[in-house]
GROMACS .gro file of C-alpha atoms in nm:
model
  506
    1UNK     CA    1   1.357  -2.746  -0.257
    2UNK     CA    2   1.728  -2.596  -0.270
    3UNK     CA    3   1.869  -2.670   0.080
    4UNK     CA    4   2.033  -2.266   0.061
    5UNK     CA    5   1.661  -2.121   0.093
    6UNK     CA    6   1.616  -2.281   0.475
    7UNK     CA    7   1.913  -2.117   0.603
    8UNK     CA    8   1.860  -1.788   0.769
    9UNK     CA    9   2.006  -1.470   0.633
   10UNK     CA   10   2.288  -1.492   0.872
   11UNK     CA   11   2.377  -1.797   0.733
   12UNK     CA   12   2.356  -1.685   0.380
   13UNK     CA   13   2.534  -1.443   0.479
   14UNK     CA   14   2.838  -1.641   0.576
   15UNK     CA   15   2.772  -1.893   0.279
   16UNK     CA   16   2.845  -1.535   0.083
   17UNK     CA   17   3.193  -1.452   0.236
   18UNK     CA   18   3.344  -1.809   0.189
   19UNK     CA   19   3.238  -1.788  -0.157
   20UNK     CA   20   2.976  -2.091  -0.103
   21UNK     CA   21   2.732  -1.903  -0.315
   22UNK     CA   22   2.696  -1.624  -0.516
   23UNK     CA   23   2.432  -1.324  -0.475
   24UNK     CA   24   2.321  -1.411  -0.823
   25UNK     CA   25   2.290  -1.722  -0.722
   26UNK     CA   26   2.065  -1.659  -0.400
   27UNK     CA   27   1.852  -1.492  -0.584
   28UNK     CA   28   1.803  -1.686  -0.867
   29UNK     CA   29   1.661  -1.948  -0.602
   30UNK     CA   30   1.454  -1.753  -0.463
   31UNK     CA   31   1.292  -1.629  -0.770
   32UNK     CA   32   1.224  -1.994  -0.889
   33UNK     CA   33   1.089  -2.033  -0.542
   34UNK     CA   34   0.912  -1.798  -0.601
   35UNK     CA   35   0.792  -1.948  -0.950
   36UNK     CA   36   0.700  -2.276  -0.812
   37UNK     CA   37   0.437  -2.159  -0.438
   38UNK     CA   38   0.320  -1.846  -0.508
   39UNK     CA   39   0.070  -1.944  -0.732
   40UNK     CA   40  -0.051  -2.092  -0.421
   41UNK     CA   41   0.036  -1.871  -0.213
   42UNK     CA   42  -0.015  -1.515  -0.322
   43UNK     CA   43   0.252  -1.363  -0.159
   44UNK     CA   44   0.374  -1.117  -0.419
   45UNK     CA   45   0.202  -0.884  -0.616
   46UNK     CA   46   0.489  -0.812  -0.841
   47UNK     CA   47   0.810  -0.998  -0.904
   48UNK     CA   48   1.107  -0.742  -1.018
   49UNK     CA   49   1.320  -1.090  -1.174
   50UNK     CA   50   1.533  -0.862  -1.394
   51UNK     CA   51   1.612  -0.561  -1.134
   52UNK     CA   52   1.663  -0.844  -0.817
   53UNK     CA   53   1.912  -1.014  -1.037
   54UNK     CA   54   2.088  -0.699  -1.174
   55UNK     CA   55   2.144  -0.565  -0.803
   56UNK     CA   56   2.265  -0.879  -0.711
   57UNK     CA   57   2.547  -0.920  -1.004
   58UNK     CA   58   2.624  -0.562  -0.838
   59UNK     CA   59   2.651  -0.720  -0.498
   60UNK     CA   60   2.886  -1.014  -0.644
   61UNK     CA   61   3.083  -0.715  -0.778
   62UNK     CA   62   3.135  -0.592  -0.449
   63UNK     CA   63   3.206  -0.838  -0.201
   64UNK     CA   64   3.504  -0.989  -0.515
   65UNK     CA   65   3.669  -0.619  -0.473
   66UNK     CA   66   3.645  -0.670  -0.080
   67UNK     CA   67   3.376  -0.336  -0.038
   68UNK     CA   68   3.067  -0.502   0.053
   69UNK     CA   69   2.827  -0.260   0.146
   70UNK     CA   70   2.701  -0.368   0.451
   71UNK     CA   71   2.647  -0.671   0.651
   72UNK     CA   72   2.365  -0.767   0.459
   73UNK     CA   73   2.501  -0.742   0.118
   74UNK     CA   74   2.392  -0.963  -0.147
   75UNK     CA   75   2.041  -1.081   0.062
   76UNK     CA   76   1.753  -1.090  -0.108
   77UNK     CA   77   1.480  -0.886   0.066
   78UNK     CA   78   1.090  -0.842  -0.017
   79UNK     CA   79   0.887  -0.531   0.032
   80UNK     CA   80   0.546  -0.486   0.106
   81UNK     CA   81   0.362  -0.285  -0.122
   82UNK     CA   82   0.297   0.009   0.080
   83UNK     CA   83   0.567   0.118   0.053
   84UNK     CA   84   0.697   0.339  -0.274
   85UNK     CA   85   0.952   0.161  -0.473
   86UNK     CA   86   1.122   0.344  -0.754
   87UNK     CA   87   1.049   0.238  -1.099
   88UNK     CA   88   0.818  -0.048  -0.927
   89UNK     CA   89   0.452  -0.048  -0.904
   90UNK     CA   90   0.297   0.013  -0.538
   91UNK     CA   91  -0.076  -0.027  -0.530
   92UNK     CA   92  -0.121  -0.021  -0.131
   93UNK     CA   93  -0.350  -0.386  -0.263
   94UNK     CA   94  -0.577  -0.142  -0.378
   95UNK     CA   95  -0.777  -0.085  -0.724
   96UNK     CA   96  -0.738   0.265  -0.692
   97UNK     CA   97  -0.361   0.257  -0.730
   98UNK     CA   98  -0.352  -0.010  -0.982
   99UNK     CA   99  -0.033   0.046  -1.215
  100UNK     CA  100   0.109   0.359  -1.037
  101UNK     CA  101   0.482   0.318  -1.035
  102UNK     CA  102   0.689   0.597  -0.785
  103UNK     CA  103   0.915   0.818  -0.870
  104UNK     CA  104   1.098   0.774  -0.550
  105UNK     CA  105   1.193   0.530  -0.306
  106UNK     CA  106   1.082   0.560   0.067
  107UNK     CA  107   1.399   0.613   0.257
  108UNK     CA  108   1.391   0.266   0.419
  109UNK     CA  109   1.386   0.113   0.075
  110UNK     CA  110   1.638   0.368   0.018
  111UNK     CA  111   1.824   0.226   0.299
  112UNK     CA  112   1.802  -0.149   0.113
  113UNK     CA  113   1.929  -0.038  -0.202
  114UNK     CA  114   2.259   0.138  -0.033
  115UNK     CA  115   2.296  -0.184   0.166
  116UNK     CA  116   2.351  -0.413  -0.128
  117UNK     CA  117   2.006  -0.642  -0.064
  118UNK     CA  118   1.823  -0.712  -0.372
  119UNK     CA  119   1.437  -0.626  -0.393
  120UNK     CA  120   1.301  -0.946  -0.495
  121UNK     CA  121   0.927  -0.769  -0.569
  122UNK     CA  122   0.619  -0.620  -0.367
  123UNK     CA  123   0.368  -0.877  -0.164
  124UNK     CA  124   0.013  -0.860  -0.093
  125UNK     CA  125  -0.154  -0.664   0.162
  126UNK     CA  126  -0.485  -0.601   0.302
  127UNK     CA  127  -0.567  -0.273   0.118
  128UNK     CA  128  -0.405   0.050   0.265
  129UNK     CA  129  -0.358  -0.191   0.522
  130UNK     CA  130  -0.653  -0.230   0.639
  131UNK     CA  131  -0.739  -0.570   0.783
  132UNK     CA  132  -0.638  -0.856   0.990
  133UNK     CA  133  -0.595  -1.159   0.745
  134UNK     CA  134  -0.473  -0.995   0.417
  135UNK     CA  135  -0.847  -1.116   0.253
  136UNK     CA  136  -0.921  -0.716   0.228
  137UNK     CA  137  -0.663  -0.685  -0.083
  138UNK     CA  138  -0.803  -0.602  -0.422
  139UNK     CA  139  -0.609  -0.866  -0.560
  140UNK     CA  140  -0.722  -1.216  -0.391
  141UNK     CA  141  -0.616  -1.292  -0.052
  142UNK     CA  142  -0.292  -1.438   0.049
  143UNK     CA  143  -0.271  -1.778   0.245
  144UNK     CA  144  -0.086  -1.934   0.502
  145UNK     CA  145   0.190  -2.176   0.391
  146UNK     CA  146   0.124  -2.400   0.685
  147UNK     CA  147  -0.217  -2.493   0.535
  148UNK     CA  148  -0.355  -2.286   0.252
  149UNK     CA  149  -0.761  -2.261   0.301
  150UNK     CA  150  -0.618  -2.028   0.635
  151UNK     CA  151  -0.530  -1.658   0.641
  152UNK     CA  152  -0.163  -1.591   0.701
  153UNK     CA  153  -0.267  -1.278   0.911
  154UNK     CA  154  -0.283  -0.904   0.782
  155UNK     CA  155  -0.194  -0.676   0.705
  156UNK     CA  156   0.066  -0.749   0.614
  157UNK     CA  157   0.043  -1.149   0.487
  158UNK     CA  158   0.228  -1.126   0.190
  159UNK     CA  159   0.560  -1.051   0.342
  160UNK     CA  160   0.491  -1.324   0.595
  161UNK     CA  161   0.392  -1.599   0.401
  162UNK     CA  162   0.663  -1.484   0.164
  163UNK     CA  163   0.930  -1.549   0.429
  164UNK     CA  164   0.717  -1.874   0.565
  165UNK     CA  165   0.717  -1.975   0.244
  166UNK     CA  166   1.122  -1.993   0.158
  167UNK     CA  167   1.051  -1.731  -0.101
  168UNK     CA  168   1.228  -1.476   0.070
  169UNK     CA  169   1.452  -1.456   0.378
  170UNK     CA  170   1.351  -1.154   0.493
  171UNK     CA  171   1.079  -0.905   0.413
  172UNK     CA  172   0.963  -0.568   0.540
  173UNK     CA  173   0.624  -0.523   0.697
  174UNK     CA  174   0.421  -0.233   0.845
  175UNK     CA  175   0.280  -0.230   1.171
  176UNK     CA  176  -0.016  -0.014   1.265
  177UNK     CA  177  -0.197  -0.202   1.477
  178UNK     CA  178  -0.022  -0.548   1.451
  179UNK     CA  179   0.040  -0.593   1.114
  180UNK     CA  180   0.360  -0.740   1.151
  181UNK     CA  181   0.372  -0.909   1.458
  182UNK     CA  182  -0.007  -1.071   1.443
  183UNK     CA  183   0.092  -1.191   1.093
  184UNK     CA  184   0.449  -1.344   1.271
  185UNK     CA  185   0.236  -1.557   1.506
  186UNK     CA  186  -0.009  -1.716   1.268
  187UNK     CA  187   0.290  -1.812   1.023
  188UNK     CA  188   0.573  -1.893   1.255
  189UNK     CA  189   0.792  -1.647   1.188
  190UNK     CA  190   0.976  -1.382   1.351
  191UNK     CA  191   0.810  -1.008   1.321
  192UNK     CA  192   0.910  -0.672   1.506
  193UNK     CA  193   0.754  -0.326   1.551
  194UNK     CA  194   1.032  -0.092   1.604
  195UNK     CA  195   0.948   0.249   1.823
  196UNK     CA  196   0.771   0.469   1.671
  197UNK     CA  197   0.994   0.712   1.531
  198UNK     CA  198   1.315   0.456   1.512
  199UNK     CA  199   1.227   0.381   1.101
  200UNK     CA  200   1.176   0.661   0.905
  201UNK     CA  201   0.781   0.678   0.744
  202UNK     CA  202   0.885   0.841   0.463
  203UNK     CA  203   0.731   0.726   0.159
  204UNK     CA  204   0.543   0.516   0.341
  205UNK     CA  205   0.151   0.542   0.173
  206UNK     CA  206  -0.043   0.653   0.519
  207UNK     CA  207  -0.318   0.476   0.637
  208UNK     CA  208  -0.267   0.586   1.068
  209UNK     CA  209   0.037   0.858   1.085
  210UNK     CA  210   0.037   0.838   1.423
  211UNK     CA  211   0.038   0.422   1.469
  212UNK     CA  212   0.221   0.326   1.115
  213UNK     CA  213   0.558   0.184   1.190
  214UNK     CA  214   0.797  -0.025   0.905
  215UNK     CA  215   0.989  -0.321   1.056
  216UNK     CA  216   1.162  -0.663   1.024
  217UNK     CA  217   0.968  -0.989   0.878
  218UNK     CA  218   1.219  -1.269   0.953
  219UNK     CA  219   1.253  -1.644   1.071
  220UNK     CA  220   1.521  -1.573   1.347
  221UNK     CA  221   1.559  -1.277   1.596
  222UNK     CA  222   1.914  -1.223   1.461
  223UNK     CA  223   1.812  -1.189   1.117
  224UNK     CA  224   1.558  -0.908   1.251
  225UNK     CA  225   1.809  -0.725   1.447
  226UNK     CA  226   2.038  -0.740   1.149
  227UNK     CA  227   1.752  -0.562   0.901
  228UNK     CA  228   1.648  -0.321   1.182
  229UNK     CA  229   1.977  -0.209   1.197
  230UNK     CA  230   2.011  -0.137   0.834
  231UNK     CA  231   1.680   0.068   0.828
  232UNK     CA  232   1.653   0.221   1.133
  233UNK     CA  233   1.775   0.544   1.293
  234UNK     CA  234   1.715   0.902   1.206
  235UNK     CA  235   1.543   1.053   0.896
  236UNK     CA  236   1.511   1.447   0.848
  237UNK     CA  237   1.275   1.395   0.582
  238UNK     CA  238   1.023   1.250   0.839
  239UNK     CA  239   0.895   1.526   1.070
  240UNK     CA  240   0.811   1.196   1.325
  241UNK     CA  241   1.150   1.064   1.331
  242UNK     CA  242   1.360   0.981   1.643
  243UNK     CA  243   1.703   1.185   1.642
  244UNK     CA  244   1.896   0.941   1.862
  245UNK     CA  245   2.091   0.688   1.803
  246UNK     CA  246   1.979   0.335   1.730
  247UNK     CA  247   2.076   0.056   2.049
  248UNK     CA  248   2.310  -0.227   1.975
  249UNK     CA  249   2.024  -0.417   1.845
  250UNK     CA  250   2.228  -0.732   1.680
  251UNK     CA  251   2.483  -0.718   2.037
  252UNK     CA  252   2.150  -0.732   2.205
  253UNK     CA  253   2.020  -1.050   1.991
  254UNK     CA  254   2.350  -1.238   2.002
  255UNK     CA  255   2.382  -1.191   2.387
  256UNK     CA  256   2.046  -1.344   2.418
  257UNK     CA  257   2.103  -1.625   2.204
  258UNK     CA  258   2.371  -1.724   2.503
  259UNK     CA  259   2.016  -1.791   2.712
  260UNK     CA  260   2.138  -1.609   3.006
  261UNK     CA  261   1.811  -1.417   3.129
  262UNK     CA  262   1.940  -1.331   3.507
  263UNK     CA  263   1.824  -1.021   3.678
  264UNK     CA  264   1.552  -0.962   3.335
  265UNK     CA  265   1.214  -0.952   3.508
  266UNK     CA  266   0.967  -1.032   3.294
  267UNK     CA  267   0.594  -0.886   3.343
  268UNK     CA  268   0.277  -1.076   3.270
  269UNK     CA  269  -0.023  -0.879   3.128
  270UNK     CA  270  -0.301  -1.035   3.335
  271UNK     CA  271  -0.553  -0.841   3.112
  272UNK     CA  272  -0.417  -1.023   2.777
  273UNK     CA  273  -0.560  -1.376   2.863
  274UNK     CA  274  -0.881  -1.571   2.970
  275UNK     CA  275  -1.171  -1.633   2.812
  276UNK     CA  276  -1.159  -1.610   2.399
  277UNK     CA  277  -0.804  -1.679   2.408
  278UNK     CA  278  -0.749  -1.996   2.256
  279UNK     CA  279  -0.616  -2.274   2.504
  280UNK     CA  280  -0.333  -2.401   2.268
  281UNK     CA  281  -0.243  -2.090   2.212
  282UNK     CA  282  -0.220  -2.025   2.602
  283UNK     CA  283  -0.063  -2.342   2.707
  284UNK     CA  284   0.260  -2.255   2.449
  285UNK     CA  285   0.293  -1.898   2.625
  286UNK     CA  286   0.300  -2.086   2.984
  287UNK     CA  287   0.561  -2.328   2.837
  288UNK     CA  288   0.741  -2.023   2.683
  289UNK     CA  289   0.735  -1.813   3.026
  290UNK     CA  290   0.896  -2.125   3.201
  291UNK     CA  291   1.193  -2.165   3.043
  292UNK     CA  292   1.260  -1.740   3.042
  293UNK     CA  293   1.204  -1.852   3.449
  294UNK     CA  294   1.428  -2.183   3.411
  295UNK     CA  295   1.707  -1.913   3.262
  296UNK     CA  296   1.673  -1.686   3.514
  297UNK     CA  297   1.449  -1.445   3.410
  298UNK     CA  298   1.197  -1.326   3.729
  299UNK     CA  299   0.818  -1.377   3.682
  300UNK     CA  300   0.602  -1.087   3.765
  301UNK     CA  301   0.231  -0.996   3.719
  302UNK     CA  302   0.150  -0.672   3.621
  303UNK     CA  303  -0.224  -0.490   3.537
  304UNK     CA  304  -0.284  -0.271   3.313
  305UNK     CA  305  -0.634  -0.159   3.330
  306UNK     CA  306  -0.737   0.055   3.027
  307UNK     CA  307  -0.614  -0.189   2.753
  308UNK     CA  308  -0.917  -0.335   2.754
  309UNK     CA  309  -1.037  -0.034   2.635
  310UNK     CA  310  -0.764  -0.039   2.373
  311UNK     CA  311  -0.957  -0.224   2.080
  312UNK     CA  312  -1.240   0.079   2.100
  313UNK     CA  313  -1.021   0.361   2.108
  314UNK     CA  314  -0.763   0.231   1.816
  315UNK     CA  315  -1.076   0.192   1.606
  316UNK     CA  316  -1.196   0.554   1.630
  317UNK     CA  317  -0.834   0.721   1.652
  318UNK     CA  318  -0.717   0.511   1.315
  319UNK     CA  319  -1.038   0.535   1.072
  320UNK     CA  320  -1.047   0.909   1.176
  321UNK     CA  321  -0.654   0.962   1.056
  322UNK     CA  322  -0.748   0.708   0.757
  323UNK     CA  323  -1.013   0.926   0.629
  324UNK     CA  324  -0.778   1.224   0.612
  325UNK     CA  325  -0.513   1.034   0.461
  326UNK     CA  326  -0.711   0.874   0.203
  327UNK     CA  327  -0.913   1.202   0.092
  328UNK     CA  328  -0.593   1.285  -0.153
  329UNK     CA  329  -0.710   0.989  -0.371
  330UNK     CA  330  -0.963   1.155  -0.558
  331UNK     CA  331  -0.884   1.083  -0.938
  332UNK     CA  332  -0.796   1.444  -0.963
  333UNK     CA  333  -0.437   1.388  -0.911
  334UNK     CA  334  -0.308   1.020  -0.986
  335UNK     CA  335  -0.437   0.681  -0.954
  336UNK     CA  336  -0.753   0.510  -1.111
  337UNK     CA  337  -1.050   0.810  -1.229
  338UNK     CA  338  -1.373   0.668  -1.332
  339UNK     CA  339  -1.633   0.859  -1.513
  340UNK     CA  340  -1.982   0.831  -1.382
  341UNK     CA  341  -2.248   0.645  -1.634
  342UNK     CA  342  -2.503   0.843  -1.792
  343UNK     CA  343  -2.328   1.197  -1.728
  344UNK     CA  344  -2.221   1.409  -2.061
  345UNK     CA  345  -1.983   1.671  -1.881
  346UNK     CA  346  -1.967   1.548  -1.463
  347UNK     CA  347  -1.826   1.803  -1.214
  348UNK     CA  348  -1.518   1.694  -1.027
  349UNK     CA  349  -1.721   1.593  -0.721
  350UNK     CA  350  -1.910   1.351  -0.965
  351UNK     CA  351  -1.628   1.196  -1.087
  352UNK     CA  352  -1.444   1.171  -0.753
  353UNK     CA  353  -1.746   0.991  -0.606
  354UNK     CA  354  -1.779   0.774  -0.921
  355UNK     CA  355  -1.367   0.703  -0.885
  356UNK     CA  356  -1.351   0.653  -0.514
  357UNK     CA  357  -1.655   0.394  -0.545
  358UNK     CA  358  -1.508   0.216  -0.834
  359UNK     CA  359  -1.169   0.223  -0.651
  360UNK     CA  360  -1.210   0.120  -0.253
  361UNK     CA  361  -1.274  -0.199  -0.120
  362UNK     CA  362  -1.566  -0.276   0.139
  363UNK     CA  363  -1.366  -0.255   0.463
  364UNK     CA  364  -1.202   0.075   0.322
  365UNK     CA  365  -1.525   0.254   0.277
  366UNK     CA  366  -1.612   0.119   0.600
  367UNK     CA  367  -1.351   0.269   0.763
  368UNK     CA  368  -1.329   0.574   0.552
  369UNK     CA  369  -1.687   0.669   0.698
  370UNK     CA  370  -1.670   0.589   1.046
  371UNK     CA  371  -1.346   0.767   1.042
  372UNK     CA  372  -1.547   1.077   0.836
  373UNK     CA  373  -1.849   1.092   1.160
  374UNK     CA  374  -1.593   1.066   1.457
  375UNK     CA  375  -1.449   1.364   1.343
  376UNK     CA  376  -1.734   1.562   1.218
  377UNK     CA  377  -1.873   1.868   1.388
  378UNK     CA  378  -2.093   1.734   1.720
  379UNK     CA  379  -1.857   1.442   1.740
  380UNK     CA  380  -1.496   1.543   1.776
  381UNK     CA  381  -1.483   1.580   2.126
  382UNK     CA  382  -1.763   1.266   2.211
  383UNK     CA  383  -1.536   1.035   1.990
  384UNK     CA  384  -1.209   1.132   1.873
  385UNK     CA  385  -1.127   1.364   2.157
  386UNK     CA  386  -1.201   1.115   2.407
  387UNK     CA  387  -0.980   0.855   2.232
  388UNK     CA  388  -0.703   0.997   2.255
  389UNK     CA  389  -0.751   1.087   2.629
  390UNK     CA  390  -0.780   0.697   2.655
  391UNK     CA  391  -0.461   0.679   2.442
  392UNK     CA  392  -0.278   0.870   2.724
  393UNK     CA  393  -0.399   0.683   3.003
  394UNK     CA  394  -0.304   0.332   2.780
  395UNK     CA  395   0.065   0.523   2.796
  396UNK     CA  396   0.042   0.572   3.169
  397UNK     CA  397  -0.032   0.218   3.189
  398UNK     CA  398   0.267   0.070   3.053
  399UNK     CA  399   0.475   0.367   3.241
  400UNK     CA  400   0.347   0.199   3.560
  401UNK     CA  401   0.375  -0.154   3.436
  402UNK     CA  402   0.790  -0.064   3.342
  403UNK     CA  403   0.826  -0.019   3.657
  404UNK     CA  404   0.774  -0.335   3.782
  405UNK     CA  405   0.961  -0.555   3.459
  406UNK     CA  406   1.177  -0.473   3.199
  407UNK     CA  407   0.982  -0.615   2.950
  408UNK     CA  408   0.643  -0.723   2.921
  409UNK     CA  409   0.467  -1.061   2.784
  410UNK     CA  410   0.189  -1.173   2.642
  411UNK     CA  411   0.029  -1.414   2.317
  412UNK     CA  412   0.058  -1.236   2.032
  413UNK     CA  413  -0.308  -1.340   1.916
  414UNK     CA  414  -0.588  -1.495   2.062
  415UNK     CA  415  -0.596  -1.775   1.825
  416UNK     CA  416  -0.429  -1.980   1.588
  417UNK     CA  417  -0.494  -1.863   1.196
  418UNK     CA  418  -0.860  -1.912   1.093
  419UNK     CA  419  -0.983  -1.987   0.765
  420UNK     CA  420  -1.041  -1.790   0.462
  421UNK     CA  421  -1.390  -1.613   0.422
  422UNK     CA  422  -1.455  -1.704   0.808
  423UNK     CA  423  -1.489  -1.395   0.944
  424UNK     CA  424  -1.502  -1.183   0.646
  425UNK     CA  425  -1.896  -1.112   0.742
  426UNK     CA  426  -1.823  -0.975   1.135
  427UNK     CA  427  -1.577  -0.735   1.109
  428UNK     CA  428  -1.582  -0.675   1.497
  429UNK     CA  429  -1.501  -1.043   1.538
  430UNK     CA  430  -1.204  -0.975   1.286
  431UNK     CA  431  -1.077  -0.705   1.455
  432UNK     CA  432  -1.069  -0.915   1.770
  433UNK     CA  433  -0.740  -1.064   1.598
  434UNK     CA  434  -0.558  -0.760   1.648
  435UNK     CA  435  -0.623  -0.756   2.058
  436UNK     CA  436  -0.289  -0.800   2.204
  437UNK     CA  437  -0.069  -0.593   1.912
  438UNK     CA  438  -0.283  -0.251   1.957
  439UNK     CA  439  -0.194  -0.130   2.307
  440UNK     CA  440   0.180  -0.095   2.157
  441UNK     CA  441   0.122   0.073   1.868
  442UNK     CA  442  -0.113   0.341   2.047
  443UNK     CA  443   0.194   0.406   2.324
  444UNK     CA  444   0.434   0.400   2.043
  445UNK     CA  445   0.655   0.123   2.209
  446UNK     CA  446   0.870  -0.181   2.068
  447UNK     CA  447   0.761  -0.509   2.014
  448UNK     CA  448   0.851  -0.855   1.890
  449UNK     CA  449   0.631  -1.171   1.771
  450UNK     CA  450   0.863  -1.490   1.827
  451UNK     CA  451   0.733  -1.842   1.779
  452UNK     CA  452   0.638  -2.049   2.062
  453UNK     CA  453   0.523  -2.317   1.934
  454UNK     CA  454   0.212  -2.541   1.722
  455UNK     CA  455  -0.156  -2.506   1.944
  456UNK     CA  456  -0.253  -2.884   2.049
  457UNK     CA  457  -0.626  -2.808   1.887
  458UNK     CA  458  -0.541  -2.740   1.522
  459UNK     CA  459  -0.138  -2.755   1.516
  460UNK     CA  460  -0.114  -2.470   1.402
  461UNK     CA  461   0.171  -2.166   1.482
  462UNK     CA  462   0.114  -1.956   1.804
  463UNK     CA  463   0.329  -1.657   1.894
  464UNK     CA  464   0.446  -1.492   2.217
  465UNK     CA  465   0.501  -1.118   2.214
  466UNK     CA  466   0.761  -0.908   2.364
  467UNK     CA  467   0.741  -0.506   2.459
  468UNK     CA  468   0.981  -0.260   2.627
  469UNK     CA  469   0.966   0.098   2.645
  470UNK     CA  470   1.059   0.311   2.386
  471UNK     CA  471   1.351   0.349   2.242
  472UNK     CA  472   1.449   0.039   2.415
  473UNK     CA  473   1.453  -0.200   2.108
  474UNK     CA  474   1.765  -0.358   2.237
  475UNK     CA  475   1.536  -0.535   2.553
  476UNK     CA  476   1.327  -0.739   2.342
  477UNK     CA  477   1.573  -0.830   2.098
  478UNK     CA  478   1.759  -0.988   2.415
  479UNK     CA  479   1.472  -1.129   2.518
  480UNK     CA  480   1.309  -1.281   2.192
  481UNK     CA  481   1.643  -1.462   2.091
  482UNK     CA  482   1.677  -1.605   2.434
  483UNK     CA  483   1.349  -1.746   2.418
  484UNK     CA  484   1.404  -1.884   2.070
  485UNK     CA  485   1.747  -2.020   2.113
  486UNK     CA  486   1.547  -2.204   2.463
  487UNK     CA  487   1.265  -2.318   2.214
  488UNK     CA  488   1.476  -2.402   1.908
  489UNK     CA  489   1.685  -2.651   2.129
  490UNK     CA  490   1.374  -2.808   2.251
  491UNK     CA  491   1.259  -2.863   1.922
  492UNK     CA  492   1.515  -2.984   1.809
  493UNK     CA  493   1.476  -2.716   1.516
  494UNK     CA  494   1.349  -2.452   1.386
  495UNK     CA  495   0.945  -2.441   1.339
  496UNK     CA  496   0.902  -2.400   1.025
  497UNK     CA  497   1.063  -2.711   1.024
  498UNK     CA  498   0.793  -2.867   1.072
  499UNK     CA  499   0.588  -2.677   0.832
  500UNK     CA  500   0.393  -2.916   0.555
  501UNK     CA  501   0.654  -2.897   0.238
  502UNK     CA  502   0.515  -2.670  -0.043
  503UNK     CA  503   0.584  -2.764  -0.379
  504UNK     CA  504   0.445  -2.674  -0.730
  505UNK     CA  505   0.102  -2.490  -0.809
  506UNK     CA  506  -0.174  -2.593  -0.561
   0.00000   0.00000   0.00000
């Protein structure tokens, strides 16, 4: 493998600045890596080699003239296929949008282009972001680079796998119930869910409007901070966008890397541990907490009693919003259109039924049915209405916890990556993988998942989650970077250095 591929994005920026490499060379190296290993990983649904190289050449011209567009100008990136990209297919991992090319860019994509990051392509995902394993993609599953027989997390497993397999140094994902953080945990990468409203959702194909959030997928905390500052900030085209300035995220990450957490109170959430949590995951979590103590942090235990109801709450609110959002895929305006067999002059309703039956996968249909039921007359108050009340209680639990602690800690996921196919026939078991990440989406607070080590049972990555109050994203970067620096010192290098080396098709 080309040595430059193992560099962090920050190191790539330095190499571009001192002339050690060019954006064209850097982008070509990643395209070559994709061609070499993506047949085995299947992180990408679409690769735009021509477009990426053209953007890279433009970045080199800007750098030669001394007018770089951003600190990440010239560093390539991958984008989850749920974000609209002008001129590139956006399928959301679904057959119902196969071949659809948007006429516009999502705001975050437009900001990437303006900042000079060449877009390598679009990454695989669970269909319409509904899943915890990237096995529900209509185009086949993505494989975990640590063990190709295991899942890379979901729904954004493609972005996490691309970063973990060195096919891309940076990626964008979306996090509705943990779909950036949980893939990060099981692939040994860093995943960030910003504060709800901190990054524009304009051009994001919505799963659940009140939960979805775009965020970075990277190999280091500093890289996430650099990318977050590119995509973050107010967007007048998004009515949910927070009209407040971003905190100094890069500065917070650099401060944390100094290894001093004196005066920082970290709260361990008592409800996010115990029976059902893999011992190896909990062991790495406790070691990480002990490291924070050695850096000066004060540890307190906090209780968030309503977190035990977060999973049930989420799986009423999300399907309800999804059933409404996916109603637009009706075969009348764009996307797939299937004519029913045996009917000479089908009605619009018959065409719609045939199209949705052929175009949507089982998980999407399951959630549409559940959401429609929860919103139906006579059941709205009993289900959706009650779920929204519990959501308020979860937010209040966060408020109370943050009075005792500056940040909250938990394992990111209860277990390491499970085997492909292991939980496909048991949706409830699949949903439990988001147990620790869902509360943050319900409350809109920011979170980061940082690799915490390898579990003793299987030698696979585990992650630690840091949560902070809304709009205090800088706190997760400071604490995450401090833990990362201490763990890198203990390991003698990045966790991904311990991953099996992928070479060529499987």
